[in-house]
mmCIF file of C-alpha atoms in Angstrom:
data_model
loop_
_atom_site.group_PDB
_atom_site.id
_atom_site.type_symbol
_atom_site.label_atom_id
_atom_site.label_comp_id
_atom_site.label_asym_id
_atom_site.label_seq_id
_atom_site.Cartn_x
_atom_site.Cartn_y
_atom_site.Cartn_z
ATOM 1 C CA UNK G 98 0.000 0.000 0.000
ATOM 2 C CA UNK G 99 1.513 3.400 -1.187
ATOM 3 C CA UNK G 100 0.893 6.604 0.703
ATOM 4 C CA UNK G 101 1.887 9.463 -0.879
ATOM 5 C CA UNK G 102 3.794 11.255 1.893
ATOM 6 C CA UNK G 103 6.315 8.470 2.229
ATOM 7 C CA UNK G 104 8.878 8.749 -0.870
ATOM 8 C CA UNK G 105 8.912 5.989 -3.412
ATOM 9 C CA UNK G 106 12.333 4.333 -2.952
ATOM 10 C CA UNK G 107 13.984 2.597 -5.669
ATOM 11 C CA UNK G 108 16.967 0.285 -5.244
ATOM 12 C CA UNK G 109 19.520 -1.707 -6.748
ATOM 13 C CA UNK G 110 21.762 -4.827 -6.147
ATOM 14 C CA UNK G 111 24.939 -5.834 -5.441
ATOM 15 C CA UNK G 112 26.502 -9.036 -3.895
ATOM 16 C CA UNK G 113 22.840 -10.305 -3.621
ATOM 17 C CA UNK G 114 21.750 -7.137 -1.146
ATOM 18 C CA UNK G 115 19.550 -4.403 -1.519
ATOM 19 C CA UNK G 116 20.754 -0.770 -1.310
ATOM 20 C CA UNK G 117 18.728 1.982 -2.044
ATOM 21 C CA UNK G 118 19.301 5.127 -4.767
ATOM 22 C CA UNK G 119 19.507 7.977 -2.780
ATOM 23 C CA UNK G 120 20.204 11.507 -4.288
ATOM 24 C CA UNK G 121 21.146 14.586 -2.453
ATOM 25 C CA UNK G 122 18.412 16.539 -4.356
ATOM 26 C CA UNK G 123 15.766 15.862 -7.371
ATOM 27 C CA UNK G 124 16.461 19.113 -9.235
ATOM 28 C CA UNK G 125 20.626 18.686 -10.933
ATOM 29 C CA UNK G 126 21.323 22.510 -10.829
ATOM 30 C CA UNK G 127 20.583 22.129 -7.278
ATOM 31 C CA UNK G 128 23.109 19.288 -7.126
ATOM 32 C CA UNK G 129 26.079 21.046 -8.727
ATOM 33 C CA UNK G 130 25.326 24.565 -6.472
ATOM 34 C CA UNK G 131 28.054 24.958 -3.805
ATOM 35 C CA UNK G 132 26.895 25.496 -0.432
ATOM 36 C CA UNK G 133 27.948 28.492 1.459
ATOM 37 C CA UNK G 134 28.851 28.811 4.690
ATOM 38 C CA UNK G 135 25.678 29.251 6.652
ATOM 39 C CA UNK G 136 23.889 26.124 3.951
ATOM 40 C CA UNK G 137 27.581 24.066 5.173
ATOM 41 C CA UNK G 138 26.842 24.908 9.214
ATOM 42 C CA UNK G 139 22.762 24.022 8.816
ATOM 43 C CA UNK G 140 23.708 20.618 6.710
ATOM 44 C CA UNK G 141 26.053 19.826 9.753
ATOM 45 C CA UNK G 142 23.692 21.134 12.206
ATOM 46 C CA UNK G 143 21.087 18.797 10.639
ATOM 47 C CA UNK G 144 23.217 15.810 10.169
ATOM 48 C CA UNK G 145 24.779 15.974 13.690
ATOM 49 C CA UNK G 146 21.424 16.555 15.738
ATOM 50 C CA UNK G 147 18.219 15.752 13.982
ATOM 51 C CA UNK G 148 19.766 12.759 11.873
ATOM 52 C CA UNK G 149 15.866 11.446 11.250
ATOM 53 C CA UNK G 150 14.951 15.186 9.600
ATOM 54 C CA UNK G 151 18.669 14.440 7.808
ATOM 55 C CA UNK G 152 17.814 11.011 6.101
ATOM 56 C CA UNK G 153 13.894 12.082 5.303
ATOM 57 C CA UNK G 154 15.379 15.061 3.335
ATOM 58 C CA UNK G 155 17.839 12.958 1.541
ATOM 59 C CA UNK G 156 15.483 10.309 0.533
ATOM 60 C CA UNK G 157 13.218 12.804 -0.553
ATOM 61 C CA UNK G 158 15.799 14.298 -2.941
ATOM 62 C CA UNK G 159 15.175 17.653 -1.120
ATOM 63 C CA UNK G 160 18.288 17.677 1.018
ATOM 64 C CA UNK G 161 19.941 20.647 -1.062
ATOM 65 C CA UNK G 162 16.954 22.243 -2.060
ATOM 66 C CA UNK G 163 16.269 22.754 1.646
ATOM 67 C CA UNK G 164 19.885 23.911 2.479
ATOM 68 C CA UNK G 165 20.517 26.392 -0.504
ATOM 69 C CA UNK G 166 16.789 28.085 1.168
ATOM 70 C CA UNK G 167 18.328 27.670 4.292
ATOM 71 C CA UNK G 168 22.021 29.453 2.755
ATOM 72 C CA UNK G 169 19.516 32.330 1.036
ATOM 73 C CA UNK G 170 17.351 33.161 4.131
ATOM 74 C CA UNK G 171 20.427 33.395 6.434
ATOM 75 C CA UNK G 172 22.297 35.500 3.785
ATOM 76 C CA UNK G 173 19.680 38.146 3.470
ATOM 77 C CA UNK G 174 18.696 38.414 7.341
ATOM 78 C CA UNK G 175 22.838 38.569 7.694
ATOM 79 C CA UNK G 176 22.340 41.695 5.154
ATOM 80 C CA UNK G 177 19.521 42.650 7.282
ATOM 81 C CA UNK G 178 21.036 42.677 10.836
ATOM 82 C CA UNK G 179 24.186 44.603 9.841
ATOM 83 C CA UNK G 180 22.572 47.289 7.999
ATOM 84 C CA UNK G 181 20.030 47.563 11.498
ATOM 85 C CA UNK G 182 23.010 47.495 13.751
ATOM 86 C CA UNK G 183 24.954 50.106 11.679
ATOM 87 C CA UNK G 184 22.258 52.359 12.051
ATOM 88 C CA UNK G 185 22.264 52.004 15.922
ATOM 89 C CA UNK G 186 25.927 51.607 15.862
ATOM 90 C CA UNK G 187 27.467 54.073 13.392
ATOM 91 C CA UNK G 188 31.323 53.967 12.332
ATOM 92 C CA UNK G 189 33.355 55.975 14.080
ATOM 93 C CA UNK G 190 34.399 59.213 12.938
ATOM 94 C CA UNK G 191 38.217 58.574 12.955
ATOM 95 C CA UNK G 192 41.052 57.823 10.521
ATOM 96 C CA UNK G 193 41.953 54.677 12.162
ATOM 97 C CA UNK G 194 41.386 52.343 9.784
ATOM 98 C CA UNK G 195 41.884 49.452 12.677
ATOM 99 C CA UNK G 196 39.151 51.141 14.667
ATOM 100 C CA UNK G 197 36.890 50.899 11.904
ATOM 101 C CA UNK G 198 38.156 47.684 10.705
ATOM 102 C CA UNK G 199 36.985 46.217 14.053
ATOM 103 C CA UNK G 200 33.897 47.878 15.072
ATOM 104 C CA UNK G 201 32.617 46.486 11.127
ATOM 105 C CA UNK G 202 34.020 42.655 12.309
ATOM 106 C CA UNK G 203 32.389 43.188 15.802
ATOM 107 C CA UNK G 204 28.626 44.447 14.386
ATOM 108 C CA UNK G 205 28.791 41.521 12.001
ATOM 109 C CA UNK G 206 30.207 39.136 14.389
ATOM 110 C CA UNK G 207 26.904 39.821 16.135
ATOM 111 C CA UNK G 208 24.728 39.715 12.884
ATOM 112 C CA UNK G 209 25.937 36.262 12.089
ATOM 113 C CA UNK G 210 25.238 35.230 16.396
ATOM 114 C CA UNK G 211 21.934 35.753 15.891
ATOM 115 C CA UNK G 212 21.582 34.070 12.017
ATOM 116 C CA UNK G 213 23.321 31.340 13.748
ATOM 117 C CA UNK G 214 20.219 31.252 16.630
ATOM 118 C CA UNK G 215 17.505 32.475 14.518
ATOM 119 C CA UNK G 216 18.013 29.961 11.122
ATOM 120 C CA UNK G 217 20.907 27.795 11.111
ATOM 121 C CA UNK G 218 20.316 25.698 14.596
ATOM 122 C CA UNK G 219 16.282 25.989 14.147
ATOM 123 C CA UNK G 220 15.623 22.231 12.678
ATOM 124 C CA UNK G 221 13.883 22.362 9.244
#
């Protein structure tokens, strides 16, 4: 008896045992995409600490689909959160290019604490 929210496995043989096809995704420009950081981070998150959500994905072929939306949401709220914090947290007026240099790497060291929180650990 089929349902249709469990996926239709196919599989194939070798040595007289069973092994299923599993893809990483159903779509093959997903497939050939590199992940970025944040879609590299959630996969691990995933795999490490919700390996049932993990295998469900990859059986379903929507494994990269769901971690390049995962890599696009986290980019843009990264965007987001820096542009919000340099608003409440203007550069300094100086010519010390070190003191700029690190109050930038400190307001996006924060940006990407909370992506981290908000997207990346949140299981999918």
């Amino acid at each position: 008896m089929n349902h249709p929210d469990k996926p239709m496995l196919t599989y194939h043989e070798i040595d007289g045992l069973l092994y299923p096809n599993l893809q990483i995704s159903n779509e093959a420009t997903t497939n050939q995409q590199p992940l970025g950081k944040f879609g590299r981070l959630a996969l691990n998150h995933l795999k490490n600490h919700h390996p049932q959500r993990f295998q469900i994905l990859q059986m379903e072929g929507n494994l990269m689909k769901k971690m390049q939306q995962v890599e696009q949401e986290a980019l843009e709220r990264m965007e987001q959160l820096t542009d919000q914090l340099l608003r409440l947290h203007p550069m300094p007026q100086t010519d010390d290019t070190l003191k700029r240099a690190q109050h930038l790497n400190q307001i996006k060291s924060i940006a990407e604490e909370l992506v981290l929180n908000d997207i990346i650990l949140k299981p999918r």
